[in-house]
Amino acid sequence: MRIVAGTFRGRRLVAPKGQSTRPTADRARQAIFNVLEHAAWSPGLGDLRVIDVFAGSGALGLEALSRGAAFCRFVDQGAPAREVIAQNIAGLGVEGRTRIDRREATSLGPRTGADGAPYDLAFLDPPFRKGLGEPAVGRLLAGDWLAADALVVLERALEDPAPTPPGLELLDERTWVAGRVSFLRRSPALA
């Protein structure tokens, strides 16, 4: 697994061993970022604050940093995932632009002043077929983790239901191999 483009293009990333983590494949990650960088509705990635929920290896958040994001917070409850994320952060030398949290994504509390400003872009790549994506999005919204016009990238298995979570509008949806990726925007009018 490698960083696909940007400042760290071609740099290797480590993934947690075993079956507990399913990293987004390089080709799918490239496709996701092509949408984020070229869609008419996207502000691009420059200087965004990013939160990578169910972070696993941290590949999505690290790819965003490589492409110009200012900061990324990685959220994962698994110790092996957090250890790998820390290794990947150190390998890229981006310690000052990141934070790793041990939190359960579906029970995030409210954002506090110590957590900084709300996030402009959220990646959610939960374990497939467990129905965790929508509850985690709900917690991000309820806890004021997302900026008023934040983008949300939510990955799900092809066979998983794909309702648009309340408070978000669907901008685009793509399918790659076994996954479906929904590109959503926070819409306070829909909350």
mmCIF file of C-alpha atoms in Angstrom:
data_model
loop_
_atom_site.group_PDB
_atom_site.id
_atom_site.type_symbol
_atom_site.label_atom_id
_atom_site.label_comp_id
_atom_site.label_asym_id
_atom_site.label_seq_id
_atom_site.Cartn_x
_atom_site.Cartn_y
_atom_site.Cartn_z
ATOM 1 C CA MET A 1 0.000 0.000 0.000
ATOM 2 C CA ARG A 2 1.366 3.412 -0.995
ATOM 3 C CA ILE A 3 0.465 7.092 -1.016
ATOM 4 C CA VAL A 4 -0.948 7.616 -4.504
ATOM 5 C CA ALA A 5 -0.243 11.310 -5.193
ATOM 6 C CA GLY A 6 0.950 14.588 -3.744
ATOM 7 C CA THR A 7 3.945 15.428 -1.577
ATOM 8 C CA PHE A 8 4.379 11.850 -0.332
ATOM 9 C CA ARG A 9 3.587 10.113 -3.621
ATOM 10 C CA GLY A 10 4.940 6.573 -3.756
ATOM 11 C CA ARG A 11 5.767 6.373 -0.037
ATOM 12 C CA ARG A 12 4.861 3.025 1.504
ATOM 13 C CA LEU A 13 2.273 2.659 4.242
ATOM 14 C CA VAL A 14 1.959 -0.155 6.744
ATOM 15 C CA ALA A 15 -1.420 -1.845 7.330
ATOM 16 C CA PRO A 16 -2.499 -3.697 10.485
ATOM 17 C CA LYS A 17 -1.953 -7.445 10.282
ATOM 18 C CA GLY A 18 -4.909 -9.825 10.216
ATOM 19 C CA GLN A 19 -8.467 -9.500 9.025
ATOM 20 C CA SER A 20 -9.705 -6.858 11.488
ATOM 21 C CA THR A 21 -8.847 -3.993 9.101
ATOM 22 C CA ARG A 22 -9.757 -3.650 5.422
ATOM 23 C CA PRO A 23 -7.653 -0.804 3.980
ATOM 24 C CA THR A 24 -9.022 1.061 0.983
ATOM 25 C CA ALA A 25 -7.107 -0.247 -2.042
ATOM 26 C CA ASP A 26 -4.721 2.148 -3.814
ATOM 27 C CA ARG A 27 -6.881 2.227 -6.966
ATOM 28 C CA ALA A 28 -10.087 2.978 -5.056
ATOM 29 C CA ARG A 29 -8.279 5.630 -2.988
ATOM 30 C CA GLN A 30 -7.001 7.223 -6.212
ATOM 31 C CA ALA A 31 -10.551 7.274 -7.603
ATOM 32 C CA ILE A 32 -11.971 8.799 -4.393
ATOM 33 C CA PHE A 33 -9.374 11.564 -4.435
ATOM 34 C CA ASN A 34 -9.884 12.210 -8.150
ATOM 35 C CA VAL A 35 -13.526 12.954 -7.348
ATOM 36 C CA LEU A 36 -12.589 15.155 -4.380
ATOM 37 C CA GLU A 37 -10.077 17.131 -6.413
ATOM 38 C CA HIS A 38 -12.087 17.572 -9.627
ATOM 39 C CA ALA A 39 -15.822 17.579 -8.858
ATOM 40 C CA ALA A 40 -17.536 20.937 -9.368
ATOM 41 C CA TRP A 41 -19.036 20.724 -5.853
ATOM 42 C CA SER A 42 -15.684 20.084 -4.126
ATOM 43 C CA PRO A 43 -13.532 22.862 -2.647
ATOM 44 C CA GLY A 44 -10.405 20.727 -3.225
ATOM 45 C CA LEU A 45 -8.163 19.554 -0.403
ATOM 46 C CA GLY A 46 -5.909 22.555 0.236
ATOM 47 C CA ASP A 47 -5.760 23.577 3.909
ATOM 48 C CA LEU A 48 -8.730 21.421 4.977
ATOM 49 C CA ARG A 49 -9.125 19.976 8.459
ATOM 50 C CA VAL A 50 -9.807 16.255 8.009
ATOM 51 C CA ILE A 51 -11.131 13.566 10.332
ATOM 52 C CA ASP A 52 -10.528 9.910 9.377
ATOM 53 C CA VAL A 53 -12.988 7.738 11.306
ATOM 54 C CA PHE A 54 -12.518 3.943 11.448
ATOM 55 C CA ALA A 55 -9.034 4.984 10.321
ATOM 56 C CA GLY A 56 -7.396 1.528 10.135
ATOM 57 C CA SER A 57 -4.016 2.249 8.527
ATOM 58 C CA GLY A 58 -4.757 5.960 8.207
ATOM 59 C CA ALA A 59 -4.340 5.761 4.416
ATOM 60 C CA LEU A 60 -7.260 8.088 3.596
ATOM 61 C CA GLY A 61 -6.218 10.818 6.015
ATOM 62 C CA LEU A 62 -2.544 10.513 5.063
ATOM 63 C CA GLU A 63 -3.450 10.729 1.381
ATOM 64 C CA ALA A 64 -5.377 13.933 2.161
ATOM 65 C CA LEU A 65 -2.326 15.378 3.949
ATOM 66 C CA SER A 66 -0.136 14.444 0.980
ATOM 67 C CA ARG A 67 -2.515 16.369 -1.286
ATOM 68 C CA GLY A 68 -2.561 19.563 0.764
ATOM 69 C CA ALA A 69 -4.861 19.102 3.769
ATOM 70 C CA ALA A 70 -3.647 21.071 6.796
ATOM 71 C CA PHE A 71 -4.477 18.624 9.602
ATOM 72 C CA CYS A 72 -5.912 15.151 10.140
ATOM 73 C CA ARG A 73 -7.385 13.524 13.230
ATOM 74 C CA PHE A 74 -7.426 9.708 13.110
ATOM 75 C CA VAL A 75 -10.101 7.906 15.124
ATOM 76 C CA ASP A 76 -9.878 4.161 15.734
ATOM 77 C CA GLN A 77 -10.636 2.055 18.783
ATOM 78 C CA GLY A 78 -8.216 -0.767 17.871
ATOM 79 C CA ALA A 79 -4.738 -0.663 19.422
ATOM 80 C CA PRO A 80 -3.088 -2.402 16.415
ATOM 81 C CA ALA A 81 -4.619 0.185 14.055
ATOM 82 C CA ARG A 82 -3.478 3.108 16.211
ATOM 83 C CA GLU A 83 0.051 1.665 16.390
ATOM 84 C CA VAL A 84 0.186 1.357 12.584
ATOM 85 C CA ILE A 85 -1.200 4.874 12.118
ATOM 86 C CA ALA A 86 1.530 6.197 14.447
ATOM 87 C CA GLN A 87 4.180 4.329 12.400
ATOM 88 C CA ASN A 88 2.802 5.761 9.147
ATOM 89 C CA ILE A 89 2.677 9.290 10.583
ATOM 90 C CA ALA A 90 6.275 9.005 11.798
ATOM 91 C CA GLY A 91 7.391 7.555 8.458
ATOM 92 C CA LEU A 92 5.968 10.585 6.645
ATOM 93 C CA GLY A 93 7.132 13.069 9.288
ATOM 94 C CA VAL A 94 3.702 14.655 9.790
ATOM 95 C CA GLU A 95 3.447 14.381 13.575
ATOM 96 C CA GLY A 96 2.709 18.103 13.963
ATOM 97 C CA ARG A 97 -0.244 17.913 11.551
ATOM 98 C CA THR A 98 -2.017 14.915 13.081
ATOM 99 C CA ARG A 99 -3.680 13.495 16.153
ATOM 100 C CA ILE A 100 -4.682 9.905 16.939
ATOM 101 C CA ASP A 101 -7.706 9.221 19.146
ATOM 102 C CA ARG A 102 -8.789 5.990 20.779
ATOM 103 C CA ARG A 103 -12.527 6.386 20.504
ATOM 104 C CA GLU A 104 -15.501 4.316 19.451
ATOM 105 C CA ALA A 105 -16.776 6.058 16.315
ATOM 106 C CA THR A 106 -20.420 5.283 17.012
ATOM 107 C CA SER A 107 -20.289 6.867 20.485
ATOM 108 C CA LEU A 108 -18.236 10.030 19.928
ATOM 109 C CA GLY A 109 -19.110 12.648 22.471
ATOM 110 C CA PRO A 110 -19.335 16.356 21.790
ATOM 111 C CA ARG A 111 -16.334 18.191 20.340
ATOM 112 C CA THR A 112 -14.618 20.316 22.981
ATOM 113 C CA GLY A 113 -12.425 23.392 22.709
ATOM 114 C CA ALA A 114 -9.372 21.127 23.095
ATOM 115 C CA ASP A 115 -10.435 19.310 19.910
ATOM 116 C CA GLY A 116 -9.981 22.434 17.778
ATOM 117 C CA ALA A 117 -12.247 23.744 15.045
ATOM 118 C CA PRO A 118 -14.837 21.547 13.300
ATOM 119 C CA TYR A 119 -13.648 19.401 10.400
ATOM 120 C CA ASP A 120 -14.113 20.251 6.712
ATOM 121 C CA LEU A 121 -13.837 16.672 5.431
ATOM 122 C CA ALA A 122 -14.694 13.361 7.092
ATOM 123 C CA PHE A 123 -13.732 9.910 5.845
ATOM 124 C CA LEU A 124 -15.701 6.970 7.225
ATOM 125 C CA ASP A 125 -14.652 3.492 6.171
ATOM 126 C CA PRO A 126 -16.362 1.258 8.750
ATOM 127 C CA PRO A 127 -16.233 -2.537 8.744
ATOM 128 C CA PHE A 128 -18.588 -3.734 6.023
ATOM 129 C CA ARG A 129 -21.934 -5.351 6.786
ATOM 130 C CA LYS A 130 -22.139 -4.087 10.388
ATOM 131 C CA GLY A 131 -24.299 -0.975 9.922
ATOM 132 C CA LEU A 132 -21.801 1.341 11.657
ATOM 133 C CA GLY A 133 -21.515 4.116 9.065
ATOM 134 C CA GLU A 134 -24.799 5.935 9.618
ATOM 135 C CA PRO A 135 -24.572 5.911 13.460
ATOM 136 C CA ALA A 136 -21.012 7.260 13.259
ATOM 137 C CA VAL A 137 -22.107 10.052 10.885
ATOM 138 C CA GLY A 138 -24.929 10.827 13.332
ATOM 139 C CA ARG A 139 -22.428 11.161 16.185
ATOM 140 C CA LEU A 140 -20.189 13.462 14.130
ATOM 141 C CA LEU A 141 -23.179 15.704 13.408
ATOM 142 C CA ALA A 142 -24.649 15.608 16.922
ATOM 143 C CA GLY A 143 -21.247 16.289 18.513
ATOM 144 C CA ASP A 144 -20.545 19.334 16.307
ATOM 145 C CA TRP A 145 -17.457 17.660 14.771
ATOM 146 C CA LEU A 146 -18.283 18.841 11.226
ATOM 147 C CA ALA A 147 -18.134 22.333 9.749
ATOM 148 C CA ALA A 148 -21.371 23.792 8.384
ATOM 149 C CA ASP A 149 -20.604 22.741 4.788
ATOM 150 C CA ALA A 150 -18.358 19.740 5.524
ATOM 151 C CA LEU A 151 -17.934 16.927 3.005
ATOM 152 C CA VAL A 152 -18.387 13.322 4.136
ATOM 153 C CA VAL A 153 -16.997 10.336 2.244
ATOM 154 C CA LEU A 154 -18.754 7.158 3.426
ATOM 155 C CA GLU A 155 -17.712 3.696 2.222
ATOM 156 C CA ARG A 156 -20.074 0.707 2.409
ATOM 157 C CA ALA A 157 -20.295 -2.786 0.970
ATOM 158 C CA LEU A 158 -22.243 -3.031 -2.301
ATOM 159 C CA GLU A 159 -24.934 -5.116 -0.644
ATOM 160 C CA ASP A 160 -25.300 -2.777 2.353
ATOM 161 C CA PRO A 161 -28.259 -0.391 2.314
ATOM 162 C CA ALA A 162 -27.154 3.118 1.341
ATOM 163 C CA PRO A 163 -29.596 5.610 2.805
ATOM 164 C CA THR A 164 -28.481 9.233 2.912
ATOM 165 C CA PRO A 165 -27.934 9.986 6.608
ATOM 166 C CA PRO A 166 -30.143 12.764 8.031
ATOM 167 C CA GLY A 167 -28.509 16.179 7.845
ATOM 168 C CA LEU A 168 -26.541 15.315 4.700
ATOM 169 C CA GLU A 169 -27.224 15.629 0.985
ATOM 170 C CA LEU A 170 -25.919 13.127 -1.545
ATOM 171 C CA LEU A 171 -23.591 14.760 -4.077
ATOM 172 C CA ASP A 172 -22.267 11.694 -5.901
ATOM 173 C CA GLU A 173 -21.994 7.952 -5.498
ATOM 174 C CA ARG A 174 -19.519 5.536 -7.052
ATOM 175 C CA THR A 175 -18.924 1.806 -6.901
ATOM 176 C CA TRP A 176 -15.535 0.112 -7.000
ATOM 177 C CA VAL A 177 -15.050 -3.656 -6.722
ATOM 178 C CA ALA A 178 -16.932 -4.633 -3.523
ATOM 179 C CA GLY A 179 -17.578 -1.145 -2.203
ATOM 180 C CA ARG A 180 -19.864 1.818 -2.705
ATOM 181 C CA VAL A 181 -18.625 5.298 -1.861
ATOM 182 C CA SER A 182 -21.096 8.082 -1.124
ATOM 183 C CA PHE A 183 -19.921 11.687 -1.347
ATOM 184 C CA LEU A 184 -22.127 13.766 0.923
ATOM 185 C CA ARG A 185 -22.278 17.354 2.155
ATOM 186 C CA ARG A 186 -23.537 18.587 5.464
ATOM 187 C CA SER A 187 -26.720 20.493 4.980
ATOM 188 C CA PRO A 188 -28.006 22.129 8.166
ATOM 189 C CA ALA A 189 -31.323 22.783 6.406
ATOM 190 C CA LEU A 190 -31.827 18.985 6.227
ATOM 191 C CA ALA A 191 -30.958 18.308 9.888
#
